[in-house]
Amino acid sequence: APPPPLAMPHSNMIEILPSLPLETRSLPLDLRCYNGFWVPERILRAIPDIHAGFETRPSDIFLASSPKSGTTWLKALAFTTLNRATYSPFDAGHPLRRCNPHDCAKFIEVHFDGVKDELEAIPSPRVLSTHLPYSMLPERVTGEDSGCRIVYICRNPKDVLVSGWLHFKKVSPKSVMGVQSFTLQEAFELFCQGRSLNGPQWQHVLQYWEESLRRPNKVLFLKYEEILCEPVVNLKKLAKFMGCAFEEEEEKGGVVDAIVELCSLPTLKDMEVNKSGHNYLTKNDGFFRKGVIGDWRNHLTPDMAEKLDKIVEEALQGSGLSF
Ligand code: A3P
């Protein structure tokens, strides 16, 4: 079944915002609950403008994710694959060697006013991105006749929680200024209640999962862990879905391997731009940490893991999706 329709029309968002449930303990930003999801207030404010003013193109590729699920990696892979005729992955001057992946595929909802013209100036086919839940995407993106394709990346919620906790406590102004201590226990409790950035994380995943089953030609569902285990297989799948499958000659010439290598964590992490630079959102280095499966084991107790697993399993029951 398609995702439930929005409970409220977006147009009156500004008026209803103050009455929406508020969560101030979260990092990096205060969140409001809108239509079942905990979203930063300033993103909610932008939603009417995005719905009204964002022009899509049938060739657009949207990269979607819940935060800390491998967004940066997917941006690097998709951008490099789609633009390989213009920028060879073998090229020493490849854009990824000068820019962070977030500058290669910008979020439509962050600073929408600021990036709108920039997004319009990108030549087709564009790679864009979003952390919005599926049910909050503009009709122009999700509509049956929109043509736009969506690639979703999901990751085990326990690793998402730990990755987000470590990341936000490092970069969030609230935590840097000491306004909030944000212990793992606090982050865990909020996460389990769905009160995390664009959470509940598993509902975010579930909406895209269901849509990928309903419209497999338009929504590709990928798992972080599967890409890590089989990068070549998954990159080929991604390329085919985006309408730019690799030619046999390219494969023989090592293009697929070169993209995997260029976009790998060690390669990106080691680039000067990602060690010292900024992207249009924040500092680049914060997006690259360990990039492994199951790092949650070093942080969560077995009891915590069990509690979160249970919540997620119950929510996903009958969906055909598991972590
Ligand atoms: P860890 O904190 O577990 O290391 P996002 O990009 O959605 O913010 O997700 C960040 C997570 O993806 C971090 O996980 C980060 O290390 C990992 N990551 C970033 N770039 C990656 C890459 N090129 N390959 C694999 N994982 C990557």
Coordinates of C-alpha atoms and ligand atoms in Angstrom, one line a residue:
A1 CA 0.0 0.0 0.0
P2 CA 1.2 3.5 -0.7
P3 CA 2.3 5.6 2.3
P4 CA -0.5 7.2 4.2
P5 CA -1.5 10.6 3.0
L6 CA -0.3 13.6 5.0
A7 CA -2.5 14.3 7.9
M8 CA -2.3 18.1 7.3
P9 CA -1.9 20.2 4.2
H10 CA 1.6 21.6 4.0
S11 CA 0.4 25.1 3.2
N12 CA -0.6 25.9 6.7
M13 CA 2.7 24.6 8.2
I14 CA 3.8 28.0 9.6
E15 CA 0.6 28.4 11.5
I16 CA 0.5 24.9 13.0
L17 CA 4.2 24.6 13.8
P18 CA 4.0 26.0 17.3
S19 CA 1.3 23.5 18.2
L20 CA 3.3 20.4 17.1
P21 CA 4.9 18.3 19.8
L22 CA 8.4 19.6 20.6
E23 CA 11.6 17.6 21.5
T24 CA 14.4 19.8 22.8
R25 CA 16.7 17.1 24.2
S26 CA 17.7 15.9 20.7
L27 CA 20.9 16.7 18.8
P28 CA 21.8 18.4 16.6
L29 CA 18.5 20.4 16.6
D30 CA 15.1 20.7 18.3
L31 CA 12.6 18.5 16.6
R32 CA 8.8 18.8 16.0
C33 CA 6.6 15.8 15.4
Y34 CA 4.8 16.1 12.1
N35 CA 2.8 13.4 10.6
G36 CA 4.5 10.7 12.7
F37 CA 8.1 12.0 12.1
W38 CA 10.4 14.1 14.3
V39 CA 11.8 16.7 12.0
P40 CA 13.8 19.9 12.7
E41 CA 11.6 22.9 12.8
R42 CA 13.5 24.8 10.2
I43 CA 13.1 21.9 7.7
L44 CA 9.4 21.8 8.4
R45 CA 9.3 25.5 7.7
A46 CA 10.8 25.0 4.3
I47 CA 8.4 22.2 3.3
P48 CA 5.7 24.4 1.8
D49 CA 8.3 26.3 -0.3
I50 CA 9.8 23.0 -1.5
H51 CA 6.4 21.6 -2.4
A52 CA 5.4 24.8 -4.2
G53 CA 8.7 25.9 -5.7
F54 CA 10.9 22.9 -6.4
E55 CA 11.0 22.0 -10.1
T56 CA 11.9 18.4 -10.8
R57 CA 13.1 16.9 -14.1
P58 CA 12.2 13.4 -15.2
S59 CA 15.9 12.5 -15.3
D60 CA 16.5 13.5 -11.6
I61 CA 18.0 11.0 -9.3
F62 CA 17.1 11.5 -5.6
L63 CA 19.4 9.8 -3.0
A64 CA 17.3 9.3 0.1
S65 CA 18.3 8.1 3.6
S66 CA 17.8 8.5 7.3
P67 CA 20.8 10.4 8.7
K68 CA 24.0 8.3 9.4
S69 CA 23.0 5.5 7.1
G70 CA 25.8 5.9 4.5
T71 CA 24.4 9.0 2.8
T72 CA 27.9 10.4 2.1
W73 CA 29.0 7.2 0.5
L74 CA 25.9 6.8 -1.7
K75 CA 26.4 10.4 -2.8
A76 CA 30.0 9.7 -3.9
L77 CA 29.0 6.5 -5.7
A78 CA 26.0 7.8 -7.5
F79 CA 27.6 11.1 -8.5
T80 CA 30.8 9.4 -9.8
T81 CA 28.8 6.7 -11.7
L82 CA 26.3 9.0 -13.3
N83 CA 29.0 11.5 -14.4
R84 CA 31.7 9.1 -15.4
A85 CA 31.6 10.2 -19.1
T86 CA 32.4 13.8 -18.0
Y87 CA 34.7 13.0 -15.1
S88 CA 36.6 9.8 -15.4
P89 CA 37.2 8.1 -12.0
F90 CA 40.8 7.6 -13.1
D91 CA 41.2 11.4 -13.5
A92 CA 43.5 13.1 -10.9
G93 CA 41.2 16.2 -11.2
H94 CA 38.0 14.3 -10.4
P95 CA 35.5 16.5 -8.5
L96 CA 35.6 14.2 -5.5
R97 CA 39.2 15.0 -5.1
R98 CA 38.3 18.7 -4.6
C99 CA 34.8 18.5 -3.1
N100 CA 33.1 16.6 -0.3
P101 CA 30.3 14.3 -1.6
H102 CA 27.7 16.5 0.0
D103 CA 28.7 19.3 -2.4
C104 CA 28.1 16.9 -5.3
A105 CA 24.6 16.0 -4.3
K106 CA 22.9 18.6 -2.2
F107 CA 19.9 18.1 0.1
I108 CA 16.8 19.7 -1.3
E109 CA 15.4 20.5 2.1
V110 CA 18.5 22.1 3.8
H111 CA 18.8 25.9 3.1
F112 CA 16.2 25.4 0.3
D113 CA 16.1 29.2 -0.3
G114 CA 19.9 29.3 -0.6
V115 CA 20.4 26.4 -2.9
K116 CA 17.3 26.6 -5.1
D117 CA 19.0 28.5 -7.9
E118 CA 22.1 26.4 -7.6
L119 CA 20.0 23.2 -8.0
E120 CA 18.3 24.7 -11.0
A121 CA 21.7 25.4 -12.6
I122 CA 22.9 21.8 -12.4
P123 CA 22.9 20.2 -15.9
S124 CA 20.7 17.1 -16.3
P125 CA 20.8 14.4 -15.2
R126 CA 21.0 15.8 -11.6
V127 CA 21.9 13.9 -8.5
L128 CA 20.0 15.4 -5.6
S129 CA 19.4 14.2 -2.1
T130 CA 17.0 14.2 0.9
H131 CA 16.6 13.0 4.4
L132 CA 12.9 13.7 4.3
P133 CA 10.5 10.7 5.0
Y134 CA 8.9 9.4 1.8
S135 CA 5.5 10.8 2.8
M136 CA 6.9 14.3 3.0
L137 CA 8.4 14.4 -0.4
P138 CA 6.9 16.7 -3.0
E139 CA 4.3 15.1 -5.3
R140 CA 6.6 16.2 -8.2
V141 CA 9.1 13.7 -6.9
T142 CA 6.9 10.8 -6.0
G143 CA 4.0 11.2 -8.5
E144 CA 3.3 8.4 -10.9
D145 CA 4.2 10.5 -13.9
S146 CA 7.1 12.4 -12.4
G147 CA 9.8 10.2 -13.9
C148 CA 12.2 10.9 -11.0
R149 CA 14.1 7.9 -9.6
I150 CA 14.9 7.5 -5.9
V151 CA 17.8 5.5 -4.4
Y152 CA 17.4 4.7 -0.7
I153 CA 20.2 3.5 1.6
C154 CA 19.3 2.0 4.9
R155 CA 21.6 0.7 7.7
N156 CA 21.2 -1.3 10.9
P157 CA 19.5 1.0 13.4
K158 CA 22.0 0.2 16.2
D159 CA 24.9 1.3 14.0
V160 CA 22.8 4.4 12.9
L161 CA 22.2 5.3 16.6
V162 CA 25.9 4.9 17.6
S163 CA 27.2 6.7 14.5
G164 CA 24.7 9.6 15.1
W165 CA 25.5 9.9 18.8
L166 CA 29.2 10.1 18.1
H167 CA 28.8 12.5 15.2
F168 CA 26.3 14.9 16.7
K169 CA 27.9 15.2 20.1
K170 CA 31.1 16.3 18.2
V171 CA 29.5 18.8 15.8
S172 CA 26.2 20.0 17.2
P173 CA 26.4 23.6 18.5
K174 CA 24.2 22.5 21.4
S175 CA 26.8 20.0 22.5
V176 CA 29.9 22.0 21.6
M177 CA 28.6 24.9 23.7
G178 CA 27.9 22.4 26.6
V179 CA 24.2 23.1 26.5
Q180 CA 23.5 19.5 26.4
S181 CA 25.5 16.5 27.7
F182 CA 23.9 13.9 25.4
T183 CA 25.0 10.7 27.0
L184 CA 24.6 7.5 25.0
Q185 CA 21.9 6.5 27.4
E186 CA 20.0 9.7 26.6
A187 CA 20.5 9.3 22.9
F188 CA 19.4 5.6 23.1
E189 CA 16.2 6.5 25.0
L190 CA 15.3 9.2 22.5
F191 CA 16.1 7.0 19.5
C192 CA 14.0 4.1 20.9
Q193 CA 11.1 6.6 21.2
G194 CA 11.6 7.6 17.6
R195 CA 12.7 11.1 18.7
S196 CA 15.8 11.2 16.6
L197 CA 16.6 13.3 13.5
N198 CA 13.7 12.4 11.1
G199 CA 12.9 9.4 13.2
P200 CA 11.5 6.9 14.0
Q201 CA 14.4 5.6 11.9
W202 CA 12.7 2.3 11.2
Q203 CA 9.5 4.0 10.0
H204 CA 11.6 6.2 7.6
V205 CA 13.1 2.9 6.3
L206 CA 9.8 1.2 6.1
Q207 CA 8.1 3.9 4.0
Y208 CA 10.9 3.7 1.3
W209 CA 11.0 -0.1 1.5
E210 CA 7.3 -0.3 0.8
E211 CA 7.5 2.1 -2.0
S212 CA 10.4 0.2 -3.5
L213 CA 8.2 -2.9 -3.6
R214 CA 5.4 -1.0 -5.2
R215 CA 7.5 0.8 -7.8
P216 CA 10.8 -1.1 -8.2
N217 CA 11.6 0.8 -11.4
K218 CA 11.4 4.1 -9.6
V219 CA 12.7 3.3 -6.1
L220 CA 15.8 1.3 -5.5
F221 CA 16.4 0.1 -1.9
L222 CA 20.0 -0.6 -0.9
K223 CA 21.5 -1.7 2.4
Y224 CA 24.8 -0.2 3.7
E225 CA 25.9 -3.6 4.9
E226 CA 25.3 -5.2 1.5
I227 CA 27.3 -2.5 -0.3
L228 CA 30.1 -3.0 2.1
C229 CA 30.2 -6.8 1.5
E230 CA 29.7 -6.7 -2.2
P231 CA 30.5 -3.2 -3.6
V232 CA 30.9 -4.2 -7.2
V233 CA 27.6 -6.1 -7.4
N234 CA 25.7 -3.2 -5.7
L235 CA 27.4 -0.5 -7.8
K236 CA 26.4 -2.3 -11.0
K237 CA 22.8 -2.5 -9.6
L238 CA 22.9 1.2 -8.9
A239 CA 24.2 2.1 -12.3
K240 CA 21.6 0.0 -14.1
F241 CA 18.8 1.6 -12.0
M242 CA 20.1 5.1 -12.8
G243 CA 19.9 4.2 -16.5
C244 CA 23.7 4.2 -17.0
A245 CA 24.7 0.5 -16.8
F246 CA 28.3 -0.3 -17.2
E247 CA 29.4 -1.5 -20.6
E248 CA 31.4 -4.7 -20.8
E249 CA 34.4 -2.7 -22.0
E250 CA 34.2 -0.4 -19.0
E251 CA 34.2 -3.3 -16.6
K252 CA 37.2 -4.9 -18.4
G253 CA 38.9 -1.5 -18.2
G254 CA 38.5 -1.4 -14.5
V255 CA 36.0 1.5 -14.3
V256 CA 33.8 -0.2 -11.8
D257 CA 36.7 -1.0 -9.5
A258 CA 38.0 2.5 -9.9
I259 CA 34.7 4.0 -8.7
V260 CA 34.6 1.7 -5.8
E261 CA 38.1 2.6 -4.9
L262 CA 37.6 6.3 -5.3
C263 CA 34.5 6.3 -3.2
S264 CA 35.9 4.0 -0.5
L265 CA 36.1 5.3 3.1
P266 CA 40.0 5.2 3.3
T267 CA 40.4 7.0 0.0
L268 CA 37.9 9.8 0.8
K269 CA 39.0 10.1 4.4
D270 CA 42.6 10.6 3.3
M271 CA 41.8 13.4 0.8
E272 CA 43.0 16.9 1.9
V273 CA 39.6 18.3 1.1
N274 CA 37.9 15.9 3.5
K275 CA 40.6 16.3 6.2
S276 CA 40.4 20.1 6.4
G277 CA 37.7 21.5 4.2
H278 CA 34.0 22.5 4.7
N279 CA 31.0 21.6 2.6
Y280 CA 27.9 23.7 2.3
L281 CA 26.6 22.2 5.6
T282 CA 29.5 21.7 8.0
K283 CA 33.1 20.5 8.3
N284 CA 34.0 17.6 6.0
D285 CA 35.9 15.4 8.3
G286 CA 32.9 14.6 10.5
F287 CA 31.3 12.4 7.9
F288 CA 34.1 9.8 7.8
R289 CA 34.7 7.6 10.8
K290 CA 35.1 3.8 10.9
G291 CA 32.5 2.6 8.3
V292 CA 32.2 -0.9 9.7
I293 CA 29.3 -3.2 10.4
G294 CA 28.4 -3.8 14.0
D295 CA 30.4 -1.0 15.7
W296 CA 27.4 -0.7 18.0
R297 CA 28.9 -3.7 19.9
N298 CA 31.6 -1.4 21.3
H299 CA 29.0 1.0 22.7
L300 CA 25.6 -0.5 23.4
T301 CA 25.0 -3.1 26.2
P302 CA 23.3 -6.4 25.2
D303 CA 20.2 -5.1 27.0
M304 CA 20.1 -1.9 25.0
A305 CA 20.6 -3.9 21.8
E306 CA 17.8 -6.3 22.7
K307 CA 15.4 -3.5 23.5
L308 CA 16.0 -1.7 20.3
D309 CA 15.9 -4.9 18.2
K310 CA 12.5 -5.7 19.7
I311 CA 11.0 -2.3 18.9
V312 CA 12.3 -2.5 15.3
E313 CA 11.3 -6.1 14.8
E314 CA 7.8 -5.3 15.9
A315 CA 7.5 -2.3 13.6
L316 CA 8.8 -4.2 10.6
Q317 CA 6.8 -7.4 11.2
G318 CA 5.1 -8.6 8.0
S319 CA 7.0 -6.1 5.8
G320 CA 9.5 -8.6 4.5
L321 CA 12.3 -6.3 5.7
S322 CA 14.8 -7.2 8.4
F323 CA 18.2 -6.0 9.6
Ligands
A3P1 P1 30.3 5.3 11.2 O1 30.1 6.4 12.1 O2 29.7 4.0 11.7 O3 31.8 5.1 10.9 P2 26.1 9.5 6.7 O4 26.9 9.7 5.5 O5 24.7 9.1 6.4 O6 26.2 10.6 7.6 O7 26.7 8.2 7.5 C1 27.9 8.3 8.1 C2 28.5 6.9 8.3 O8 28.9 6.4 7.0 C3 29.7 6.9 9.2 O9 29.6 5.6 9.8 C4 30.8 7.0 8.2 O10 32.1 6.5 8.7 C5 30.3 6.1 7.1 N1 30.9 6.4 5.8 C6 31.2 7.6 5.3 N2 31.8 7.5 4.1 C7 31.9 6.2 3.8 C8 32.4 5.5 2.7 N3 32.9 6.1 1.7 N4 32.3 4.1 2.8 C9 31.7 3.5 3.8 N5 31.2 4.2 4.9 C10 31.3 5.5 4.9

